[in-house]
Protein backbone atom coordinates (compact mmCIF):
# COMPACT_ATOMS: atom_id res chain seq x y z
CA UNK A 1 0.00 0.00 0.00
CA UNK A 2 1.11 3.55 -0.69
CA UNK A 3 -0.28 6.37 1.47
CA UNK A 4 0.42 9.96 0.52
CA UNK A 5 0.10 12.56 3.29
CA UNK A 6 1.15 16.16 3.88
CA UNK A 7 4.01 14.74 5.94
CA UNK A 8 5.33 12.43 3.27
CA UNK A 9 4.61 9.18 1.46
CA UNK A 10 4.41 5.90 3.37
CA UNK A 11 4.63 2.31 2.16
CA UNK A 12 3.34 -0.77 4.00
CA UNK A 13 2.47 -4.41 3.40
CA UNK A 14 -0.47 -4.35 5.84
CA UNK A 15 -2.92 -1.50 6.33
CA UNK A 16 -5.28 -1.37 9.32
CA UNK A 17 -8.25 0.97 8.96
CA UNK A 18 -9.12 2.23 12.44
CA UNK A 19 -10.64 5.55 11.47
CA UNK A 20 -13.91 5.23 13.42
CA UNK A 21 -17.19 6.64 12.17
CA UNK A 22 -18.94 9.96 11.72
CA UNK A 23 -19.87 10.45 15.39
CA UNK A 24 -18.53 13.44 17.32
CA UNK A 25 -16.63 15.12 14.47
CA UNK A 26 -14.87 17.43 16.97
CA UNK A 27 -12.90 14.35 18.07
CA UNK A 28 -11.89 13.55 14.49
CA UNK A 29 -14.81 11.45 13.27
CA UNK A 30 -15.13 11.37 9.50
CA UNK A 31 -16.23 9.22 6.59
CA UNK A 32 -12.66 8.57 5.43
CA UNK A 33 -12.73 4.87 6.33
CA UNK A 34 -15.93 4.29 4.39
CA UNK A 35 -14.53 5.93 1.26
CA UNK A 36 -11.35 3.90 1.53
CA UNK A 37 -13.37 0.68 1.85
CA UNK A 38 -15.35 1.54 -1.28
CA UNK A 39 -12.08 2.21 -3.10
CA UNK A 40 -11.21 -1.46 -2.59
CA UNK A 41 -14.63 -2.70 -3.67
CA UNK A 42 -16.28 -3.13 -0.27
CA UNK A 43 -19.99 -2.67 0.30
CA UNK A 44 -20.75 -0.02 2.93
CA UNK A 45 -24.15 0.03 4.60
CA UNK A 46 -25.81 3.48 4.89
CA UNK A 47 -24.74 5.31 8.03
CA UNK A 48 -26.74 7.26 10.59
CA UNK A 49 -26.28 8.54 14.13
CA UNK A 50 -26.77 6.02 16.93
CA UNK A 51 -26.99 6.19 20.72
CA UNK A 52 -28.19 9.76 20.26
CA UNK A 53 -30.83 12.00 21.92
CA UNK A 54 -34.21 12.59 20.25
CA UNK A 55 -35.40 16.05 19.22
CA UNK A 56 -38.96 17.34 18.85
CA UNK A 57 -40.59 20.25 17.06
CA UNK A 58 -44.22 19.81 18.14
CA UNK A 59 -46.09 20.53 21.36
CA UNK A 60 -44.13 17.86 23.19
CA UNK A 61 -40.95 19.93 22.74
CA UNK A 62 -42.50 22.61 24.94
CA UNK A 63 -43.00 19.95 27.61
CA UNK A 64 -39.42 18.67 27.43
CA UNK A 65 -38.09 22.23 27.52
CA UNK A 66 -40.01 23.03 30.70
CA UNK A 67 -38.84 19.76 32.24
CA UNK A 68 -35.23 20.12 31.09
CA UNK A 69 -32.93 18.52 33.65
CA UNK A 70 -35.62 16.28 35.17
CA UNK A 71 -35.39 12.51 34.87
CA UNK A 72 -37.33 9.37 35.76
CA UNK A 73 -37.09 5.66 35.07
CA UNK A 74 -39.27 4.88 32.08
CA UNK A 75 -39.76 2.33 29.31
CA UNK A 76 -39.46 3.44 25.69
CA UNK A 77 -41.15 1.07 23.25
CA UNK A 78 -41.43 0.62 19.50
CA UNK A 79 -42.08 -2.36 17.21
CA UNK A 80 -38.41 -3.38 17.25
CA UNK A 81 -37.29 -3.06 20.84
CA UNK A 82 -37.93 -1.58 24.28
CA UNK A 83 -35.66 -0.28 27.03
CA UNK A 84 -36.39 0.44 30.68
CA UNK A 85 -33.80 2.88 31.96
CA UNK A 86 -33.47 6.51 32.98
CA UNK A 87 -35.25 9.03 30.73
CA UNK A 88 -33.85 12.57 30.75
CA UNK A 89 -35.78 15.61 29.55
CA UNK A 90 -33.74 18.24 27.68
CA UNK A 91 -34.42 21.63 26.15
CA UNK A 92 -34.47 19.93 22.73
CA UNK A 93 -36.20 16.64 23.52
CA UNK A 94 -35.36 13.36 25.24
CA UNK A 95 -32.05 11.87 26.30
CA UNK A 96 -30.80 9.48 28.95
CA UNK A 97 -30.00 5.77 28.53
CA UNK A 98 -33.51 4.69 27.48
CA UNK A 99 -33.63 7.26 24.67
CA UNK A 100 -30.08 6.61 23.47
CA UNK A 101 -30.68 2.87 23.36
CA UNK A 102 -33.94 3.14 21.44
CA UNK A 103 -32.40 5.53 18.90
CA UNK A 104 -30.50 2.55 17.44
CA UNK A 105 -33.86 0.98 16.54
CA UNK A 106 -35.69 4.11 15.34
CA UNK A 107 -36.06 5.73 11.91
CA UNK A 108 -37.09 9.25 10.99
CA UNK A 109 -40.86 9.66 10.77
CA UNK A 110 -41.65 6.92 13.27
CA UNK A 111 -43.41 7.23 16.61
CA UNK A 112 -42.72 5.34 19.81
CA UNK A 113 -44.45 5.03 23.18
CA UNK A 114 -43.37 5.96 26.67
CA UNK A 115 -44.38 4.09 29.81
CA UNK A 116 -43.77 6.71 32.49
CA UNK A 117 -44.42 4.30 35.35
CA UNK A 118 -43.22 0.85 34.25
CA UNK A 119 -42.93 -0.51 37.79
CA UNK A 120 -46.57 0.30 38.67
CA UNK A 121 -49.93 -1.13 37.65
CA UNK A 122 -51.63 2.24 37.63
CA UNK A 123 -55.15 1.05 36.93
CA UNK A 124 -55.17 -1.25 39.96
CA UNK A 125 -53.50 1.49 41.98
CA UNK A 126 -56.12 4.06 40.97
CA UNK A 127 -59.03 1.72 41.70
CA UNK A 128 -57.65 0.90 45.14
CA UNK A 129 -57.16 4.57 45.96
CA UNK A 130 -60.64 5.38 44.66
CA UNK A 131 -62.01 3.19 47.45
CA UNK A 132 -59.57 4.15 50.20
CA UNK A 133 -58.99 7.85 49.40
CA UNK A 134 -61.89 9.02 47.19
CA UNK A 135 -61.18 12.74 47.78
CA UNK A 136 -57.55 12.71 46.65
CA UNK A 137 -56.43 14.14 43.30
CA UNK A 138 -54.59 12.02 40.74
CA UNK A 139 -51.54 14.28 40.74
CA UNK A 140 -51.22 13.90 44.50
CA UNK A 141 -51.12 10.13 44.11
CA UNK A 142 -48.54 10.20 41.33
CA UNK A 143 -46.31 12.55 43.29
CA UNK A 144 -45.36 9.45 45.28
CA UNK A 145 -43.56 8.07 42.24
CA UNK A 146 -41.85 11.01 40.54
CA UNK A 147 -41.18 14.76 40.70
CA UNK A 148 -44.14 17.12 41.02
CA UNK A 149 -43.02 19.07 37.94
CA UNK A 150 -43.21 15.91 35.81
CA UNK A 151 -46.65 15.02 37.18
CA UNK A 152 -47.96 18.52 36.39
CA UNK A 153 -46.83 18.22 32.76
CA UNK A 154 -48.35 14.74 32.44
CA UNK A 155 -51.57 16.09 33.89
CA UNK A 156 -51.74 18.77 31.21
CA UNK A 157 -51.06 16.20 28.51
CA UNK A 158 -53.39 13.43 29.64
CA UNK A 159 -56.06 14.42 32.18
CA UNK A 160 -56.29 18.20 32.10
CA UNK A 161 -60.11 18.04 32.18
CA UNK A 162 -59.95 16.13 35.48
CA UNK A 163 -57.04 17.99 37.07
CA UNK A 164 -59.19 19.27 39.94
CA UNK A 165 -61.54 16.28 40.11
CA UNK A 166 -61.14 13.95 43.05
CA UNK A 167 -60.47 10.35 42.10
CA UNK A 168 -63.79 9.27 43.60
CA UNK A 169 -65.60 11.34 40.96
CA UNK A 170 -63.68 9.93 37.99
CA UNK A 171 -65.30 6.92 36.33
CA UNK A 172 -63.44 3.62 36.06
CA UNK A 173 -63.48 3.97 32.27
CA UNK A 174 -61.79 7.38 32.50
CA UNK A 175 -59.25 6.05 34.98
CA UNK A 176 -58.48 3.20 32.61
CA UNK A 177 -57.92 5.66 29.75
CA UNK A 178 -55.60 7.79 31.91
CA UNK A 179 -53.65 4.74 33.09
CA UNK A 180 -53.32 3.48 29.52
CA UNK A 181 -51.92 6.83 28.39
CA UNK A 182 -49.44 6.98 31.25
CA UNK A 183 -48.22 3.49 30.35
CA UNK A 184 -48.15 4.04 26.56
CA UNK A 185 -47.97 7.73 25.66
CA UNK A 186 -47.18 8.11 21.95
CA UNK A 187 -44.59 10.66 20.80
CA UNK A 188 -43.12 11.37 17.38
CA UNK A 189 -39.61 12.86 17.29
CA UNK A 190 -38.71 15.21 14.48
CA UNK A 191 -35.23 13.71 14.46
CA UNK A 192 -32.13 13.28 16.59
CA UNK A 193 -29.26 15.54 17.60
CA UNK A 194 -27.21 13.84 14.88
CA UNK A 195 -23.54 12.99 14.73
CA UNK A 196 -22.61 16.02 16.86
CA UNK A 197 -23.63 14.19 20.05
CA UNK A 198 -24.08 10.60 18.83
CA UNK A 199 -21.95 8.06 20.66
CA UNK A 200 -21.74 5.69 17.69
CA UNK A 201 -22.32 5.52 13.94
CA UNK A 202 -24.76 2.88 12.74
CA UNK A 203 -23.93 1.14 9.46
CA UNK A 204 -20.50 0.88 7.89
CA UNK A 205 -18.34 -1.72 6.15
CA UNK A 206 -20.20 -4.97 5.48
CA UNK A 207 -18.88 -7.55 7.97
CA UNK A 208 -19.58 -10.44 5.58
CA UNK A 209 -16.67 -9.14 3.50
CA UNK A 210 -14.23 -9.21 6.42
CA UNK A 211 -12.75 -12.22 8.22
CA UNK A 212 -14.26 -12.58 11.69
CA UNK A 213 -11.02 -14.20 12.88
CA UNK A 214 -8.36 -11.89 11.46
CA UNK A 215 -10.38 -8.75 10.52
CA UNK A 216 -8.71 -8.93 7.10
CA UNK A 217 -10.60 -7.91 4.00
CA UNK A 218 -11.80 -10.77 1.85
CA UNK A 219 -11.37 -8.53 -1.18
CA UNK A 220 -7.84 -7.21 -0.64
CA UNK A 221 -5.01 -9.09 1.03
CA UNK A 222 -3.25 -7.09 3.72
CA UNK A 223 -6.19 -4.70 4.30
CA UNK A 224 -7.80 -4.84 7.75
CA UNK A 225 -10.84 -3.10 9.25
CA UNK A 226 -11.40 -2.71 12.99
CA UNK A 227 -13.74 -0.84 15.32
CA UNK A 228 -16.56 1.49 14.42
CA UNK A 229 -15.80 1.68 10.70
CA UNK A 230 -17.40 -1.77 10.47
CA UNK A 231 -21.16 -2.36 10.58
CA UNK A 232 -21.09 -3.36 14.26
CA UNK A 233 -22.92 -1.43 16.98
CA UNK A 234 -23.31 -2.32 20.65
CA UNK A 235 -25.60 -1.08 23.39
CA UNK A 236 -24.54 1.37 26.08
CA UNK A 237 -22.26 0.02 28.76
CA UNK A 238 -18.81 -0.11 27.16
CA UNK A 239 -19.68 -2.62 24.45
CA UNK A 240 -18.57 -0.35 21.61
CA UNK A 241 -15.23 0.29 23.31
CA UNK A 242 -14.87 -3.45 23.86
CA UNK A 243 -15.55 -4.12 20.19
CA UNK A 244 -12.90 -1.61 19.16
CA UNK A 245 -10.29 -3.15 21.47
CA UNK A 246 -11.20 -6.75 20.72
CA UNK A 247 -11.21 -6.31 16.94
CA UNK A 248 -7.85 -4.51 17.20
CA UNK A 249 -6.43 -7.37 19.25
CA UNK A 250 -7.71 -9.89 16.70
CA UNK A 251 -6.12 -8.03 13.79
CA UNK A 252 -2.85 -7.57 15.69
CA UNK A 253 -2.31 -11.35 15.77
CA UNK A 254 -2.07 -11.49 11.97
CA UNK A 255 -0.83 -8.11 10.72
mmCIF file of C-alpha atoms in Angstrom:
data_model
loop_
_atom_site.group_PDB
_atom_site.id
_atom_site.type_symbol
_atom_site.label_atom_id
_atom_site.label_comp_id
_atom_site.label_asym_id
_atom_site.label_seq_id
_atom_site.Cartn_x
_atom_site.Cartn_y
_atom_site.Cartn_z
ATOM 1 C CA UNK A 1 0.000 0.000 0.000
ATOM 2 C CA UNK A 2 1.108 3.554 -0.693
ATOM 3 C CA UNK A 3 -0.281 6.373 1.466
ATOM 4 C CA UNK A 4 0.417 9.955 0.518
ATOM 5 C CA UNK A 5 0.098 12.556 3.288
ATOM 6 C CA UNK A 6 1.146 16.158 3.875
ATOM 7 C CA UNK A 7 4.009 14.739 5.936
ATOM 8 C CA UNK A 8 5.333 12.431 3.266
ATOM 9 C CA UNK A 9 4.613 9.178 1.459
ATOM 10 C CA UNK A 10 4.409 5.903 3.369
ATOM 11 C CA UNK A 11 4.631 2.305 2.163
ATOM 12 C CA UNK A 12 3.340 -0.765 3.997
ATOM 13 C CA UNK A 13 2.466 -4.408 3.405
ATOM 14 C CA UNK A 14 -0.467 -4.348 5.841
ATOM 15 C CA UNK A 15 -2.921 -1.502 6.330
ATOM 16 C CA UNK A 16 -5.277 -1.373 9.320
ATOM 17 C CA UNK A 17 -8.254 0.968 8.963
ATOM 18 C CA UNK A 18 -9.119 2.229 12.445
ATOM 19 C CA UNK A 19 -10.644 5.553 11.469
ATOM 20 C CA UNK A 20 -13.905 5.232 13.421
ATOM 21 C CA UNK A 21 -17.186 6.640 12.173
ATOM 22 C CA UNK A 22 -18.942 9.956 11.721
ATOM 23 C CA UNK A 23 -19.868 10.445 15.389
ATOM 24 C CA UNK A 24 -18.534 13.444 17.315
ATOM 25 C CA UNK A 25 -16.633 15.125 14.469
ATOM 26 C CA UNK A 26 -14.871 17.427 16.969
ATOM 27 C CA UNK A 27 -12.898 14.352 18.065
ATOM 28 C CA UNK A 28 -11.891 13.551 14.489
ATOM 29 C CA UNK A 29 -14.808 11.449 13.268
ATOM 30 C CA UNK A 30 -15.130 11.374 9.497
ATOM 31 C CA UNK A 31 -16.229 9.221 6.588
ATOM 32 C CA UNK A 32 -12.655 8.567 5.434
ATOM 33 C CA UNK A 33 -12.734 4.873 6.329
ATOM 34 C CA UNK A 34 -15.933 4.288 4.386
ATOM 35 C CA UNK A 35 -14.530 5.929 1.261
ATOM 36 C CA UNK A 36 -11.347 3.903 1.527
ATOM 37 C CA UNK A 37 -13.373 0.679 1.854
ATOM 38 C CA UNK A 38 -15.354 1.544 -1.276
ATOM 39 C CA UNK A 39 -12.085 2.212 -3.100
ATOM 40 C CA UNK A 40 -11.205 -1.457 -2.589
ATOM 41 C CA UNK A 41 -14.631 -2.700 -3.667
ATOM 42 C CA UNK A 42 -16.280 -3.129 -0.269
ATOM 43 C CA UNK A 43 -19.988 -2.675 0.304
ATOM 44 C CA UNK A 44 -20.755 -0.022 2.928
ATOM 45 C CA UNK A 45 -24.148 0.030 4.602
ATOM 46 C CA UNK A 46 -25.812 3.479 4.886
ATOM 47 C CA UNK A 47 -24.738 5.309 8.026
ATOM 48 C CA UNK A 48 -26.743 7.257 10.595
ATOM 49 C CA UNK A 49 -26.285 8.538 14.127
ATOM 50 C CA UNK A 50 -26.770 6.015 16.927
ATOM 51 C CA UNK A 51 -26.993 6.192 20.721
ATOM 52 C CA UNK A 52 -28.186 9.759 20.259
ATOM 53 C CA UNK A 53 -30.829 11.999 21.920
ATOM 54 C CA UNK A 54 -34.206 12.592 20.253
ATOM 55 C CA UNK A 55 -35.397 16.048 19.218
ATOM 56 C CA UNK A 56 -38.961 17.341 18.853
ATOM 57 C CA UNK A 57 -40.586 20.251 17.058
ATOM 58 C CA UNK A 58 -44.216 19.805 18.141
ATOM 59 C CA UNK A 59 -46.091 20.530 21.364
ATOM 60 C CA UNK A 60 -44.132 17.863 23.186
ATOM 61 C CA UNK A 61 -40.951 19.929 22.740
ATOM 62 C CA UNK A 62 -42.504 22.610 24.939
ATOM 63 C CA UNK A 63 -43.005 19.951 27.607
ATOM 64 C CA UNK A 64 -39.424 18.668 27.426
ATOM 65 C CA UNK A 65 -38.092 22.229 27.519
ATOM 66 C CA UNK A 66 -40.005 23.029 30.697
ATOM 67 C CA UNK A 67 -38.844 19.761 32.241
ATOM 68 C CA UNK A 68 -35.229 20.124 31.095
ATOM 69 C CA UNK A 69 -32.929 18.518 33.649
ATOM 70 C CA UNK A 70 -35.619 16.281 35.169
ATOM 71 C CA UNK A 71 -35.392 12.506 34.875
ATOM 72 C CA UNK A 72 -37.330 9.368 35.760
ATOM 73 C CA UNK A 73 -37.085 5.658 35.074
ATOM 74 C CA UNK A 74 -39.274 4.881 32.075
ATOM 75 C CA UNK A 75 -39.763 2.331 29.314
ATOM 76 C CA UNK A 76 -39.464 3.439 25.692
ATOM 77 C CA UNK A 77 -41.153 1.074 23.250
ATOM 78 C CA UNK A 78 -41.430 0.619 19.496
ATOM 79 C CA UNK A 79 -42.079 -2.356 17.211
ATOM 80 C CA UNK A 80 -38.414 -3.377 17.252
ATOM 81 C CA UNK A 81 -37.292 -3.057 20.843
ATOM 82 C CA UNK A 82 -37.928 -1.576 24.278
ATOM 83 C CA UNK A 83 -35.657 -0.280 27.025
ATOM 84 C CA UNK A 84 -36.394 0.438 30.677
ATOM 85 C CA UNK A 85 -33.801 2.877 31.961
ATOM 86 C CA UNK A 86 -33.466 6.505 32.977
ATOM 87 C CA UNK A 87 -35.249 9.025 30.726
ATOM 88 C CA UNK A 88 -33.855 12.571 30.753
ATOM 89 C CA UNK A 89 -35.782 15.611 29.549
ATOM 90 C CA UNK A 90 -33.742 18.242 27.681
ATOM 91 C CA UNK A 91 -34.419 21.634 26.153
ATOM 92 C CA UNK A 92 -34.469 19.929 22.732
ATOM 93 C CA UNK A 93 -36.198 16.639 23.515
ATOM 94 C CA UNK A 94 -35.365 13.358 25.237
ATOM 95 C CA UNK A 95 -32.047 11.874 26.298
ATOM 96 C CA UNK A 96 -30.802 9.477 28.950
ATOM 97 C CA UNK A 97 -30.000 5.770 28.532
ATOM 98 C CA UNK A 98 -33.512 4.687 27.484
ATOM 99 C CA UNK A 99 -33.630 7.259 24.665
ATOM 100 C CA UNK A 100 -30.083 6.614 23.472
ATOM 101 C CA UNK A 101 -30.676 2.870 23.365
ATOM 102 C CA UNK A 102 -33.940 3.136 21.435
ATOM 103 C CA UNK A 103 -32.399 5.533 18.899
ATOM 104 C CA UNK A 104 -30.505 2.552 17.437
ATOM 105 C CA UNK A 105 -33.864 0.979 16.541
ATOM 106 C CA UNK A 106 -35.689 4.111 15.341
ATOM 107 C CA UNK A 107 -36.059 5.726 11.906
ATOM 108 C CA UNK A 108 -37.093 9.253 10.987
ATOM 109 C CA UNK A 109 -40.859 9.663 10.774
ATOM 110 C CA UNK A 110 -41.654 6.921 13.266
ATOM 111 C CA UNK A 111 -43.415 7.232 16.611
ATOM 112 C CA UNK A 112 -42.720 5.344 19.808
ATOM 113 C CA UNK A 113 -44.445 5.029 23.176
ATOM 114 C CA UNK A 114 -43.368 5.960 26.672
ATOM 115 C CA UNK A 115 -44.376 4.086 29.812
ATOM 116 C CA UNK A 116 -43.770 6.712 32.485
ATOM 117 C CA UNK A 117 -44.425 4.302 35.354
ATOM 118 C CA UNK A 118 -43.217 0.847 34.249
ATOM 119 C CA UNK A 119 -42.928 -0.509 37.786
ATOM 120 C CA UNK A 120 -46.571 0.297 38.674
ATOM 121 C CA UNK A 121 -49.931 -1.132 37.651
ATOM 122 C CA UNK A 122 -51.633 2.242 37.632
ATOM 123 C CA UNK A 123 -55.153 1.054 36.934
ATOM 124 C CA UNK A 124 -55.167 -1.250 39.957
ATOM 125 C CA UNK A 125 -53.501 1.492 41.982
ATOM 126 C CA UNK A 126 -56.124 4.063 40.972
ATOM 127 C CA UNK A 127 -59.031 1.721 41.697
ATOM 128 C CA UNK A 128 -57.653 0.896 45.142
ATOM 129 C CA UNK A 129 -57.160 4.574 45.960
ATOM 130 C CA UNK A 130 -60.637 5.380 44.661
ATOM 131 C CA UNK A 131 -62.008 3.189 47.454
ATOM 132 C CA UNK A 132 -59.574 4.145 50.205
ATOM 133 C CA UNK A 133 -58.986 7.853 49.396
ATOM 134 C CA UNK A 134 -61.887 9.023 47.189
ATOM 135 C CA UNK A 135 -61.180 12.738 47.780
ATOM 136 C CA UNK A 136 -57.553 12.705 46.646
ATOM 137 C CA UNK A 137 -56.426 14.139 43.297
ATOM 138 C CA UNK A 138 -54.590 12.021 40.736
ATOM 139 C CA UNK A 139 -51.541 14.278 40.742
ATOM 140 C CA UNK A 140 -51.224 13.897 44.498
ATOM 141 C CA UNK A 141 -51.123 10.127 44.115
ATOM 142 C CA UNK A 142 -48.540 10.200 41.329
ATOM 143 C CA UNK A 143 -46.306 12.554 43.290
ATOM 144 C CA UNK A 144 -45.362 9.448 45.277
ATOM 145 C CA UNK A 145 -43.556 8.068 42.242
ATOM 146 C CA UNK A 146 -41.849 11.013 40.543
ATOM 147 C CA UNK A 147 -41.175 14.755 40.697
ATOM 148 C CA UNK A 148 -44.136 17.121 41.023
ATOM 149 C CA UNK A 149 -43.017 19.066 37.945
ATOM 150 C CA UNK A 150 -43.207 15.913 35.812
ATOM 151 C CA UNK A 151 -46.647 15.024 37.183
ATOM 152 C CA UNK A 152 -47.958 18.524 36.391
ATOM 153 C CA UNK A 153 -46.828 18.225 32.763
ATOM 154 C CA UNK A 154 -48.346 14.741 32.444
ATOM 155 C CA UNK A 155 -51.567 16.092 33.892
ATOM 156 C CA UNK A 156 -51.735 18.772 31.207
ATOM 157 C CA UNK A 157 -51.061 16.196 28.506
ATOM 158 C CA UNK A 158 -53.391 13.432 29.644
ATOM 159 C CA UNK A 159 -56.057 14.417 32.184
ATOM 160 C CA UNK A 160 -56.287 18.204 32.096
ATOM 161 C CA UNK A 161 -60.106 18.042 32.185
ATOM 162 C CA UNK A 162 -59.950 16.135 35.478
ATOM 163 C CA UNK A 163 -57.042 17.990 37.067
ATOM 164 C CA UNK A 164 -59.192 19.268 39.942
ATOM 165 C CA UNK A 165 -61.538 16.283 40.106
ATOM 166 C CA UNK A 166 -61.135 13.946 43.055
ATOM 167 C CA UNK A 167 -60.470 10.348 42.102
ATOM 168 C CA UNK A 168 -63.794 9.273 43.600
ATOM 169 C CA UNK A 169 -65.603 11.336 40.962
ATOM 170 C CA UNK A 170 -63.676 9.926 37.987
ATOM 171 C CA UNK A 171 -65.296 6.920 36.326
ATOM 172 C CA UNK A 172 -63.441 3.623 36.063
ATOM 173 C CA UNK A 173 -63.480 3.965 32.272
ATOM 174 C CA UNK A 174 -61.792 7.378 32.498
ATOM 175 C CA UNK A 175 -59.252 6.055 34.983
ATOM 176 C CA UNK A 176 -58.483 3.203 32.606
ATOM 177 C CA UNK A 177 -57.921 5.660 29.754
ATOM 178 C CA UNK A 178 -55.603 7.786 31.905
ATOM 179 C CA UNK A 179 -53.650 4.739 33.094
ATOM 180 C CA UNK A 180 -53.319 3.480 29.518
ATOM 181 C CA UNK A 181 -51.924 6.829 28.386
ATOM 182 C CA UNK A 182 -49.443 6.978 31.252
ATOM 183 C CA UNK A 183 -48.215 3.492 30.349
ATOM 184 C CA UNK A 184 -48.149 4.042 26.562
ATOM 185 C CA UNK A 185 -47.973 7.735 25.661
ATOM 186 C CA UNK A 186 -47.183 8.114 21.946
ATOM 187 C CA UNK A 187 -44.593 10.657 20.802
ATOM 188 C CA UNK A 188 -43.116 11.369 17.378
ATOM 189 C CA UNK A 189 -39.606 12.856 17.291
ATOM 190 C CA UNK A 190 -38.711 15.213 14.481
ATOM 191 C CA UNK A 191 -35.230 13.714 14.456
ATOM 192 C CA UNK A 192 -32.132 13.279 16.585
ATOM 193 C CA UNK A 193 -29.264 15.539 17.597
ATOM 194 C CA UNK A 194 -27.215 13.845 14.880
ATOM 195 C CA UNK A 195 -23.537 12.994 14.730
ATOM 196 C CA UNK A 196 -22.612 16.018 16.857
ATOM 197 C CA UNK A 197 -23.632 14.193 20.048
ATOM 198 C CA UNK A 198 -24.081 10.600 18.835
ATOM 199 C CA UNK A 199 -21.953 8.058 20.664
ATOM 200 C CA UNK A 200 -21.743 5.694 17.688
ATOM 201 C CA UNK A 201 -22.321 5.517 13.937
ATOM 202 C CA UNK A 202 -24.760 2.876 12.740
ATOM 203 C CA UNK A 203 -23.929 1.135 9.463
ATOM 204 C CA UNK A 204 -20.497 0.876 7.888
ATOM 205 C CA UNK A 205 -18.337 -1.718 6.147
ATOM 206 C CA UNK A 206 -20.197 -4.971 5.484
ATOM 207 C CA UNK A 207 -18.877 -7.554 7.968
ATOM 208 C CA UNK A 208 -19.575 -10.436 5.577
ATOM 209 C CA UNK A 209 -16.671 -9.142 3.497
ATOM 210 C CA UNK A 210 -14.225 -9.205 6.422
ATOM 211 C CA UNK A 211 -12.754 -12.222 8.220
ATOM 212 C CA UNK A 212 -14.258 -12.576 11.692
ATOM 213 C CA UNK A 213 -11.025 -14.201 12.876
ATOM 214 C CA UNK A 214 -8.363 -11.890 11.461
ATOM 215 C CA UNK A 215 -10.382 -8.749 10.520
ATOM 216 C CA UNK A 216 -8.707 -8.930 7.098
ATOM 217 C CA UNK A 217 -10.599 -7.907 3.995
ATOM 218 C CA UNK A 218 -11.801 -10.773 1.849
ATOM 219 C CA UNK A 219 -11.366 -8.533 -1.183
ATOM 220 C CA UNK A 220 -7.841 -7.209 -0.639
ATOM 221 C CA UNK A 221 -5.013 -9.095 1.035
ATOM 222 C CA UNK A 222 -3.249 -7.088 3.721
ATOM 223 C CA UNK A 223 -6.191 -4.701 4.300
ATOM 224 C CA UNK A 224 -7.805 -4.842 7.750
ATOM 225 C CA UNK A 225 -10.838 -3.102 9.255
ATOM 226 C CA UNK A 226 -11.397 -2.711 12.992
ATOM 227 C CA UNK A 227 -13.738 -0.841 15.319
ATOM 228 C CA UNK A 228 -16.558 1.490 14.424
ATOM 229 C CA UNK A 229 -15.804 1.678 10.703
ATOM 230 C CA UNK A 230 -17.399 -1.773 10.466
ATOM 231 C CA UNK A 231 -21.157 -2.359 10.580
ATOM 232 C CA UNK A 232 -21.086 -3.357 14.259
ATOM 233 C CA UNK A 233 -22.921 -1.426 16.980
ATOM 234 C CA UNK A 234 -23.312 -2.316 20.645
ATOM 235 C CA UNK A 235 -25.602 -1.075 23.386
ATOM 236 C CA UNK A 236 -24.535 1.371 26.084
ATOM 237 C CA UNK A 237 -22.260 0.017 28.756
ATOM 238 C CA UNK A 238 -18.814 -0.107 27.159
ATOM 239 C CA UNK A 239 -19.676 -2.624 24.454
ATOM 240 C CA UNK A 240 -18.574 -0.348 21.615
ATOM 241 C CA UNK A 241 -15.229 0.287 23.307
ATOM 242 C CA UNK A 242 -14.874 -3.454 23.864
ATOM 243 C CA UNK A 243 -15.554 -4.123 20.194
ATOM 244 C CA UNK A 244 -12.895 -1.613 19.162
ATOM 245 C CA UNK A 245 -10.290 -3.147 21.475
ATOM 246 C CA UNK A 246 -11.203 -6.751 20.719
ATOM 247 C CA UNK A 247 -11.213 -6.311 16.939
ATOM 248 C CA UNK A 248 -7.851 -4.511 17.198
ATOM 249 C CA UNK A 249 -6.431 -7.366 19.254
ATOM 250 C CA UNK A 250 -7.713 -9.890 16.700
ATOM 251 C CA UNK A 251 -6.123 -8.034 13.789
ATOM 252 C CA UNK A 252 -2.849 -7.569 15.691
ATOM 253 C CA UNK A 253 -2.313 -11.345 15.769
ATOM 254 C CA UNK A 254 -2.070 -11.490 11.968
ATOM 255 C CA UNK A 255 -0.827 -8.105 10.718
#
